[in-house]
Coordinates of C-alpha atoms in Angstrom, one line a residue:
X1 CA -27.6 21.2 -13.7
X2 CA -27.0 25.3 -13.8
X3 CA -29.7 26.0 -11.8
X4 CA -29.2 23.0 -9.5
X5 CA -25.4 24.0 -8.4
X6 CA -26.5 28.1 -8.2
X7 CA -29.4 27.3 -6.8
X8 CA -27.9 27.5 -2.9
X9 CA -27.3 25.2 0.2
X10 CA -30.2 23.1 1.1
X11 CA -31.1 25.1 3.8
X12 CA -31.4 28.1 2.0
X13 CA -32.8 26.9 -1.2
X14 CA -35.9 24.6 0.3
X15 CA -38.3 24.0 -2.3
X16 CA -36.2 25.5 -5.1
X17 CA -33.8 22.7 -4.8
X18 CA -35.5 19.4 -4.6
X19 CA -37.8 21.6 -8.0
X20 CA -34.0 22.0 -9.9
X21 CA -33.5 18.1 -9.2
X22 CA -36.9 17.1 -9.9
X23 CA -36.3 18.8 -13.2
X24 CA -32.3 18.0 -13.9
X25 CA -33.6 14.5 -13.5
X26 CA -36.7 14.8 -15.9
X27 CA -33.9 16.9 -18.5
X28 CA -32.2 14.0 -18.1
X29 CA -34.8 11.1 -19.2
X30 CA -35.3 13.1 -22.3
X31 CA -31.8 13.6 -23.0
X32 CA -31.3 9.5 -22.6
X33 CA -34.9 9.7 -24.9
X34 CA -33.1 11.4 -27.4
X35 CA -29.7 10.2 -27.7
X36 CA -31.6 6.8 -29.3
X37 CA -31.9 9.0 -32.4
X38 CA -27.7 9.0 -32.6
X39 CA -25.9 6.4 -34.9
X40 CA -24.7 4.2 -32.8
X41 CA -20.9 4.7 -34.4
X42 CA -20.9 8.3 -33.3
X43 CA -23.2 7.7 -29.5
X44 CA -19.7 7.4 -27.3
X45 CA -18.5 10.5 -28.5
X46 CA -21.5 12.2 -27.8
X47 CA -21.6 9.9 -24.3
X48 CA -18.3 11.4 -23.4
X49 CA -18.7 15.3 -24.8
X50 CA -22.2 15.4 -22.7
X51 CA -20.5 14.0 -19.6
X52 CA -17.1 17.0 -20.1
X53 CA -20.2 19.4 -20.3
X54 CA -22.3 18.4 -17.5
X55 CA -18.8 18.3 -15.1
X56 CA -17.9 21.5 -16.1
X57 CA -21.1 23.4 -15.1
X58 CA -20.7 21.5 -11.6
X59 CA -17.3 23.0 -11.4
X60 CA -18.5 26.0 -11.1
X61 CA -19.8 26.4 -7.8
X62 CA -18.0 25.1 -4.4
X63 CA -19.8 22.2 -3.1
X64 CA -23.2 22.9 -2.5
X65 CA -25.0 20.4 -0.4
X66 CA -22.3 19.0 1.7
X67 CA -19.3 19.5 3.9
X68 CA -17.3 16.4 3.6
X69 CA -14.6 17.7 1.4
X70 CA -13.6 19.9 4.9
X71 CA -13.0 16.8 6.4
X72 CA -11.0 15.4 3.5
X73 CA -9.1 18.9 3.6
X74 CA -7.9 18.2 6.4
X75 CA -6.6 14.8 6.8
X76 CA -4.8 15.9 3.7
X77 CA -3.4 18.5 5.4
X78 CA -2.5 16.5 8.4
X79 CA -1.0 13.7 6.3
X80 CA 1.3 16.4 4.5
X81 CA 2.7 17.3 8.0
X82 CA 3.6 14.0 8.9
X83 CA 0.8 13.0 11.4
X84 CA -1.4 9.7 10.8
X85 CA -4.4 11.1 10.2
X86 CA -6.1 8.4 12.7
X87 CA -4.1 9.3 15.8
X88 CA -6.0 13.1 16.3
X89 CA -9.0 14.4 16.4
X90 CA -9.3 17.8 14.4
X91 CA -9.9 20.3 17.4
X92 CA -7.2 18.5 19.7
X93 CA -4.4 21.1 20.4
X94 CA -1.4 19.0 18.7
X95 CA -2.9 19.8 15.5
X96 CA -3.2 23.9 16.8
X97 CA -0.7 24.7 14.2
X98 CA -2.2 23.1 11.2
X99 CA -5.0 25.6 11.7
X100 CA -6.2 28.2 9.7
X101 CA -9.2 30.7 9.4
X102 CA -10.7 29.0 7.1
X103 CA -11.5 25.7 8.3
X104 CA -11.4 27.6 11.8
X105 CA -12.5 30.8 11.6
X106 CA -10.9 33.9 13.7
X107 CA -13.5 34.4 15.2
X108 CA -13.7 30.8 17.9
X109 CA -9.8 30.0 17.0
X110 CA -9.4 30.2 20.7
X111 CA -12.4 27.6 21.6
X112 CA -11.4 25.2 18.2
X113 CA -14.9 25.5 16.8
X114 CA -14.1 24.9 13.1
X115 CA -16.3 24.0 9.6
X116 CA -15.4 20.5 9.8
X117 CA -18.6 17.8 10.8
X118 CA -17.9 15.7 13.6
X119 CA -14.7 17.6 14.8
X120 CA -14.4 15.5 18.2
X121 CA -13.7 11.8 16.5
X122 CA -11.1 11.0 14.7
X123 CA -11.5 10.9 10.5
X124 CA -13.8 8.0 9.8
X125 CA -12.3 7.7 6.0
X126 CA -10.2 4.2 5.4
X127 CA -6.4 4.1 3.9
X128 CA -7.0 4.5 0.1
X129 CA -9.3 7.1 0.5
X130 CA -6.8 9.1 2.6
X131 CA -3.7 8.2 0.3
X132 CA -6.3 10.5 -2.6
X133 CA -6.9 13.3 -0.1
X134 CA -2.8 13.6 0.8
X135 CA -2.2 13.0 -3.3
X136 CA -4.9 15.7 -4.0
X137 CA -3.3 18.6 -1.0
X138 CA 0.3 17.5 -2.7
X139 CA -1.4 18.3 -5.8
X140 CA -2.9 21.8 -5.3
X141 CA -1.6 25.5 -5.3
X142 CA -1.2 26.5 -1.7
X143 CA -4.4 28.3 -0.4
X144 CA -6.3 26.4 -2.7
X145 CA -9.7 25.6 -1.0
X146 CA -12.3 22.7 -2.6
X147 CA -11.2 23.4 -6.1
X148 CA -8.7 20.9 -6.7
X149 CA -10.9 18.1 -4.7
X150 CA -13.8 19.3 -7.5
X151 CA -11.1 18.5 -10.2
X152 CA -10.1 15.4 -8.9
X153 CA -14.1 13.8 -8.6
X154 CA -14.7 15.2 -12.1
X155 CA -11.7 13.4 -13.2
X156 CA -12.9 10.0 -11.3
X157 CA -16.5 10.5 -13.0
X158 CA -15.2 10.8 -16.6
X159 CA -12.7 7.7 -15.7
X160 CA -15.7 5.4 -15.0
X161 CA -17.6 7.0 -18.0
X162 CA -14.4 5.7 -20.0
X163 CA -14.6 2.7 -18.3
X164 CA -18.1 2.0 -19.4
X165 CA -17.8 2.8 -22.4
X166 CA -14.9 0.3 -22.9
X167 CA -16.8 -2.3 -21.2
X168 CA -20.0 -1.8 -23.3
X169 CA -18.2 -1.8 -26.7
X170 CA -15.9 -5.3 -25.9
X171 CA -19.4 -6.8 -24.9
X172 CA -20.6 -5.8 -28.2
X173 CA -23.4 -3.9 -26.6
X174 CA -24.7 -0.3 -27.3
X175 CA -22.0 2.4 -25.7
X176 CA -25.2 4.6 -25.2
X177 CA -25.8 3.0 -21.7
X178 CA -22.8 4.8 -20.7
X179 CA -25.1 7.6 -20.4
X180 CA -26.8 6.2 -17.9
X181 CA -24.2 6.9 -15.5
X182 CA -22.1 9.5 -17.4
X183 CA -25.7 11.7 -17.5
X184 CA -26.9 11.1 -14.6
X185 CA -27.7 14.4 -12.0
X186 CA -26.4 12.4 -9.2
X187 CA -23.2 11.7 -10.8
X188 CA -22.9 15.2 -11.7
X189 CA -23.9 17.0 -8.6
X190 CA -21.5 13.9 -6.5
X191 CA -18.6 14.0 -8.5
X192 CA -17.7 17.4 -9.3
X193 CA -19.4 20.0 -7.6
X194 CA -19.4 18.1 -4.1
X195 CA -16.1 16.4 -4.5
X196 CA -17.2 12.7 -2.6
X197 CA -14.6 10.6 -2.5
X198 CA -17.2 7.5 -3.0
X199 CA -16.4 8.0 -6.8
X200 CA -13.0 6.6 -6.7
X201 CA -14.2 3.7 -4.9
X202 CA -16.9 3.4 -8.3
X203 CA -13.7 3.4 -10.7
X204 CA -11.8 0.7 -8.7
X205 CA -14.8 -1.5 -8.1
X206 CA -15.5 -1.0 -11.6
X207 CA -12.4 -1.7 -12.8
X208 CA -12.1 -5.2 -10.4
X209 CA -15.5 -6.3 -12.0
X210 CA -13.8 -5.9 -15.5
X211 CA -10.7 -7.6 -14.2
X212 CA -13.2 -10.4 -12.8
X213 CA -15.2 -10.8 -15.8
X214 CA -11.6 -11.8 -17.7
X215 CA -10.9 -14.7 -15.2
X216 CA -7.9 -12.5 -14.1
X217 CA -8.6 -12.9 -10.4
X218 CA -5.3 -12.4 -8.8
X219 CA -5.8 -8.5 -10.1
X220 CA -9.3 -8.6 -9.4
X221 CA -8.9 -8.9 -6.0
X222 CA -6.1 -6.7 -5.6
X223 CA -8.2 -3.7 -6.9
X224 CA -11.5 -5.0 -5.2
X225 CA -9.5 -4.5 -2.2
X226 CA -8.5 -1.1 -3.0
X227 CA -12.1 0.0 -3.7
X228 CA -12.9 -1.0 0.0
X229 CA -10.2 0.9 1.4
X230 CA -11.8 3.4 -0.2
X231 CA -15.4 3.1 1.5
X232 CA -16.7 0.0 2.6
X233 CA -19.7 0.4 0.2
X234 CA -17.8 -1.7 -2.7
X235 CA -17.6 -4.6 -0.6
X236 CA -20.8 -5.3 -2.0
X237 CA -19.6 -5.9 -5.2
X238 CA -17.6 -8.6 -4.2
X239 CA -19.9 -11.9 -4.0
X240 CA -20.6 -10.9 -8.2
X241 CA -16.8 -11.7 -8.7
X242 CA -16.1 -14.6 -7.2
X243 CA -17.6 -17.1 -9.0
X244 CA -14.1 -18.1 -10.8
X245 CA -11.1 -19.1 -8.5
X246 CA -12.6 -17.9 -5.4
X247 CA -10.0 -18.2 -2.9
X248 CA -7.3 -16.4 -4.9
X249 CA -9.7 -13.6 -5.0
X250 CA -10.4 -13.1 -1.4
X251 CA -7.0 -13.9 -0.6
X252 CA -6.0 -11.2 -3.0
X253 CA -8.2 -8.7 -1.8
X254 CA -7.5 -9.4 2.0
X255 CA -3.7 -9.2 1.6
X256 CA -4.4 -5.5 -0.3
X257 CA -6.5 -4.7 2.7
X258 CA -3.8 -5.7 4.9
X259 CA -1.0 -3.9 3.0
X260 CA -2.9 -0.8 3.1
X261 CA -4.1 -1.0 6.9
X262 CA -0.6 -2.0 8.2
X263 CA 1.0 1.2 8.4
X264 CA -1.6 2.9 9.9
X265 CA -2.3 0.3 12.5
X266 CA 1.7 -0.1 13.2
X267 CA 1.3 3.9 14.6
X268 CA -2.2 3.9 16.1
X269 CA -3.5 0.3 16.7
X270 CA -6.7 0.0 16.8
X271 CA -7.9 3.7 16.0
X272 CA -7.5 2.9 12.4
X273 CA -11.3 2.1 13.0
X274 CA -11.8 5.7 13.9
X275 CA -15.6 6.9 13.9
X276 CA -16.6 3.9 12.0
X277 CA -18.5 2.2 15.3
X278 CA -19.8 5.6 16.5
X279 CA -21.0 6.6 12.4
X280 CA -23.0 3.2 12.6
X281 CA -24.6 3.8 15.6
X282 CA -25.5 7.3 14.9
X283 CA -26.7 6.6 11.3
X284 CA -29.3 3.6 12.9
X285 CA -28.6 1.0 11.4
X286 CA -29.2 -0.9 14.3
X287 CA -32.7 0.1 13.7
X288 CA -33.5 3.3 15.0
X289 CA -33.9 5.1 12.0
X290 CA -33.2 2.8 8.8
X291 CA -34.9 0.0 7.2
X292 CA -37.8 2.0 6.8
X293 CA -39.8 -0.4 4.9
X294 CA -39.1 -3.2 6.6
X295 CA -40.0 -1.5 9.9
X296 CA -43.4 -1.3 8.4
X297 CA -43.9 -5.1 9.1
X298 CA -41.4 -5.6 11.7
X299 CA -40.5 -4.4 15.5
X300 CA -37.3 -2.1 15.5
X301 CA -35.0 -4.5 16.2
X302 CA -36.2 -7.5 14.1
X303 CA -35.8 -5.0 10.2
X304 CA -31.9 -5.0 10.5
X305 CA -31.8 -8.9 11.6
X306 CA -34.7 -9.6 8.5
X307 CA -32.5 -7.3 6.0
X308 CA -29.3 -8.9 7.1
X309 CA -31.1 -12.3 6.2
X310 CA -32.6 -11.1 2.7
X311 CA -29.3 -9.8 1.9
X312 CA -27.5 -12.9 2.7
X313 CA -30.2 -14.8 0.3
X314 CA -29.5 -12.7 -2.7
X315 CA -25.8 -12.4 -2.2
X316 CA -25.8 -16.8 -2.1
X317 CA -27.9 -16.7 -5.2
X318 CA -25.5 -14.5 -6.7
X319 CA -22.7 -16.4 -5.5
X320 CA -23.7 -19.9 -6.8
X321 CA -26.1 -18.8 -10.2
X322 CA -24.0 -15.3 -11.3
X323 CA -22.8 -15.2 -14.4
X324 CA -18.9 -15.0 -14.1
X325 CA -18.6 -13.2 -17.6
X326 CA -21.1 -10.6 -16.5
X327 CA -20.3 -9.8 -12.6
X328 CA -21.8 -6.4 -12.3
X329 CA -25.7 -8.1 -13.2
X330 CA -25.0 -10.0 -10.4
X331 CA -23.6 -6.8 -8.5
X332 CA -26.4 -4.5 -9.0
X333 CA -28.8 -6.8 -7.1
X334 CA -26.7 -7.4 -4.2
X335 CA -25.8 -3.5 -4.0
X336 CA -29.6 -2.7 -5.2
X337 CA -31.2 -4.9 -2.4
X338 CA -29.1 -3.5 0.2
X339 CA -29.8 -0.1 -0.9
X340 CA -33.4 -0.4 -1.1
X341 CA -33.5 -2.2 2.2
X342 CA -31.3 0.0 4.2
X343 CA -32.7 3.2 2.8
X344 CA -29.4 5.6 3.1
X345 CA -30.0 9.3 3.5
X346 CA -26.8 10.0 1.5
X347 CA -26.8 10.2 -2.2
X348 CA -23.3 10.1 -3.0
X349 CA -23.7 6.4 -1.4
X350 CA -26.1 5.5 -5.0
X351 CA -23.0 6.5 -7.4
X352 CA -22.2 2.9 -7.3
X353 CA -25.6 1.9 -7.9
X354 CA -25.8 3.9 -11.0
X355 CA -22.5 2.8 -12.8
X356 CA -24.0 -1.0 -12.3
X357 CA -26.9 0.2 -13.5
X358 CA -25.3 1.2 -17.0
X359 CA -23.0 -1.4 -17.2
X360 CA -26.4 -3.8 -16.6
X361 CA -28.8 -1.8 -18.9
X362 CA -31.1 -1.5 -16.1
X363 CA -32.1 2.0 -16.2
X364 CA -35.0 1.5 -13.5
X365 CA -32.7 1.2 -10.9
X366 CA -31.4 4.9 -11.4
X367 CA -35.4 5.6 -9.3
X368 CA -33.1 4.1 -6.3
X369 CA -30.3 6.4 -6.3
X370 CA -33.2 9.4 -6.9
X371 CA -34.9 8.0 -4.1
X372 CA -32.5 9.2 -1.8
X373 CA -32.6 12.8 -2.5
X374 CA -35.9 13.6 -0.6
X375 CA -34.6 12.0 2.4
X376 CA -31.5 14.3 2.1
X377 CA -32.8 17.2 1.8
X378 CA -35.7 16.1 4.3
X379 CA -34.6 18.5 7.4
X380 CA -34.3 21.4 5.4
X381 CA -37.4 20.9 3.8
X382 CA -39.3 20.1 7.5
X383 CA -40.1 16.9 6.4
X384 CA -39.9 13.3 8.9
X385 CA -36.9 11.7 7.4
X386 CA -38.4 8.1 8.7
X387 CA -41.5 8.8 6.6
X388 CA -39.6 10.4 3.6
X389 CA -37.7 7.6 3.7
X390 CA -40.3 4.8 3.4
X391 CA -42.1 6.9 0.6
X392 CA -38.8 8.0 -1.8
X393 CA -37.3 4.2 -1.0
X394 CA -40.7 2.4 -1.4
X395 CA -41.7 4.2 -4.9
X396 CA -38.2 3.5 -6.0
X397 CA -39.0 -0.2 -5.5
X398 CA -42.1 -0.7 -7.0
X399 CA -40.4 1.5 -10.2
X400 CA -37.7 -1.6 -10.1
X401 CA -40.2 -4.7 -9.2
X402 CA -42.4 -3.1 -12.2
X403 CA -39.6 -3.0 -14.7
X404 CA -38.6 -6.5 -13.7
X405 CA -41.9 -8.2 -13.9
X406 CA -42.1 -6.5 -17.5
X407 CA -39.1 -7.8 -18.6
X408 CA -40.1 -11.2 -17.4
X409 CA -43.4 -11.2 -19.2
X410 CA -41.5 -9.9 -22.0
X411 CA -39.4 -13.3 -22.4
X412 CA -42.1 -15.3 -21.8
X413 CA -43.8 -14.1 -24.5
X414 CA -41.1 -14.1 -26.7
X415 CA -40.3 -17.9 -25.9
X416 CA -43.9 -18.5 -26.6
X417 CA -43.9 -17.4 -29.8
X418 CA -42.9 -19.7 -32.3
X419 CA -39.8 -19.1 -34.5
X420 CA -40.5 -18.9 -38.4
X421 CA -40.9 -21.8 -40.7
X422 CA -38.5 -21.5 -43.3
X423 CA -40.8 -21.3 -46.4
X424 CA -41.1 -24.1 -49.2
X425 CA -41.4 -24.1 -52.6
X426 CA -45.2 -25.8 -53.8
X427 CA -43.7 -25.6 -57.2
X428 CA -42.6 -28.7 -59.3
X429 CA -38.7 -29.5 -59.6
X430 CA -37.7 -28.2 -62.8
X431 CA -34.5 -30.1 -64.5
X432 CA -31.1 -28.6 -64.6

């Protein structure tokens, strides 16, 4: 992970970044490889001490491959002067004062250009995630730049390493899949060295899968709600927990959602939405540009109506044949499907993926969240991003159809074989 946050920015690095991933992640398989040889009574201390590690190193460079945290910056800022953040854009003159040459260099003051992506739409980020950005810029030393945003991610990784942990050992299973997640260069590189917010929505929809598995469904949908106010990404969680008292679930969860949205939609009305529409549109998933397997079969705008439709298959078997005490198995084939169907460019988007992954021992799925990497860094590397897409996405889901069918075959074998005769005595009785 040294050489992969020193390395440089994607566009400078090329090559020489997707090699230090390539090999973070191949460091990483023999790492899991070897942690088999610790006793299992000491494997969640060495779980937790390799995870301080890893988020230290990625502390030690600003964020690298990204320039999200700008954004977050801001509407932190804004929030602390008393501004919704959904009412503004960031280059409209009412927020002139709240400027500085950092996020808008001296240079274009005068003309608002400024660091920040997508400066003329207002902040596409939902309520909870904007309650952490103004918590966070309350938080930090004034002139403070990503730093304390860093801090706060790393903290949010360990939190869902703790989480697992906990989860692992009260289902009397092995702590060392924490690893998995707690390991993982893509929850590393995510957390704290680019500072995505999408890790506190992993730690609440974590935490409302635990709450779920307990039959406490009242809280389970209080904090499933709060994960979606984070992104809307943990909404695909949801089908995984409702097999026990549905309703007061989803009623839960819809009354956080409204709690949380009121304010904001009390001052603004309907910008809460903000760039939401215009992000979906841009991103293609209409068609245009994701469901890049699907598109190999089907015209352009049949693959998002066909993945809708898959999608809505899996989530119903979920819903009616999930196991309630278990959630997140359930969970990691909704959120895996519509990962692998979708095909997002963004790898901070598979954190949530992982943490399912260890929480369901299904290691093969971490080839998903890996998957998304080349189509990242595609651009800088000169690569088509369509095609990228449909090879990194389509070798991630043969590596997960693979491991499947072997673990089916597996079971069948062991059913077939017959369990062991007790053995019996061909001596005579003796007399007591």
């Amino acid at each position: 992970m040294t050489a992969v946050v020193h390395i440089g920015v994607p566009n400078n690095a090329r090559w020489h970044l997707i090699a230090a991933l390539a090999v973070a992640f191949a460091a990483y398989l023999l790492a899991l490889g070897a942690l088999r040889h610790v006793p299992r009574h000491a494997a969640a201390g060495v779980v937790l001490g390799g995870a301080v590690v890893l988020q230290a190193v990625a502390l030690t460079q600003p964020p690298r491959s990204t320039d999200d945290f700008l954004r977050y910056v801001w509407d932190g800022r804004v929030q602390a002067a008393g501004i919704d953040p959904y009412r503004y854009a960031p280059v409209d003159p009412a927020l002139a004062s709240l400027r500085d040459p950092w996020l808008f260099p001296e240079h274009c003051r005068e003309s608002a250009c400024t660091r920040i992506n997508h400066p003329t739409e207002h902040t596409i980020y939902p309520p909870v995630a904007q309650a952490a950005f103004v918590a966070v810029h309350a938080a930090s030393p004034p002139g403070t730049r990503a730093g304390p945003l860093q801090a706060a991610a790393a903290l949010c990784g360990l939190l869902v390493t703790l989480l697992l942990l906990r989860l692992l050992r009260s289902a009397g299973r092995d702590p060392r899949w924490a690893a998995l997640w707690a390991w993982c260069p893509l929850t590393v590189y995510e957390t704290a060295n680019n500072a995505h917010v999408d890790v506190l929505g992993v730690v609440l929809a974590v935490g409302g899968l635990a709450l779920a598995a307990r039959r406490r469904s009242g809280w389970a949908g209080v904090v499933l709600g709060l994960a979606v106010a984070v992104k809307v990404l943990p909404g695909l969680v949801v089908p995984a927990a409702v097999r026990h008292r549905p309703v007061r679930l989803l009623l839960a969860m819809l009354g956080t959602l409204v709690l949380v949205y009121v304010p904001h939609v009390l001052a603004v009305g309907t910008g809460v939405l903000g760039f939401l529409p215009g992000y979906l549109s841009e991103e293609g998933y209409s068609g245009a540009t994701r469901w890049a397997l699907l598109r190999l079969v089907l015209p352009d705008a049949a693959a998002p109506v066909a993945g809708a439709l898959v999608l809505l298959a899996v989530t119903a078997y979920v819903v009616l044949r999930g196991d309630p005490a278990q959630p997140w198995d359930g969970a990691l084939l909704v959120t895996g499907t519509a990962f692998v169907l979708a095909g997002p460019p963004y790898p901070w988007y598979l954190l949530l993926l992982v943490a399912l992954a260890a929480l369901g021992r299904r290691p093969e799925w971490v080839a998903v969240g890996a998957a998304a990497y080349p189509v990242y860094l595609a651009p800088a590397l000169g690569m088509d991003p369509v095609l990228t897409q449909r090879w990194a996405y389509g070798a991630a889901a043969v590596v997960v159809l693979v491991a499947a069918a072997a673990r089916v075959r597996a079971a069948r074998t062991a059913a077939a074989v017959p369990p062991p005769q007790p053995r019996t005595s061909t001596s005579a009785p003796t007399a007591g």
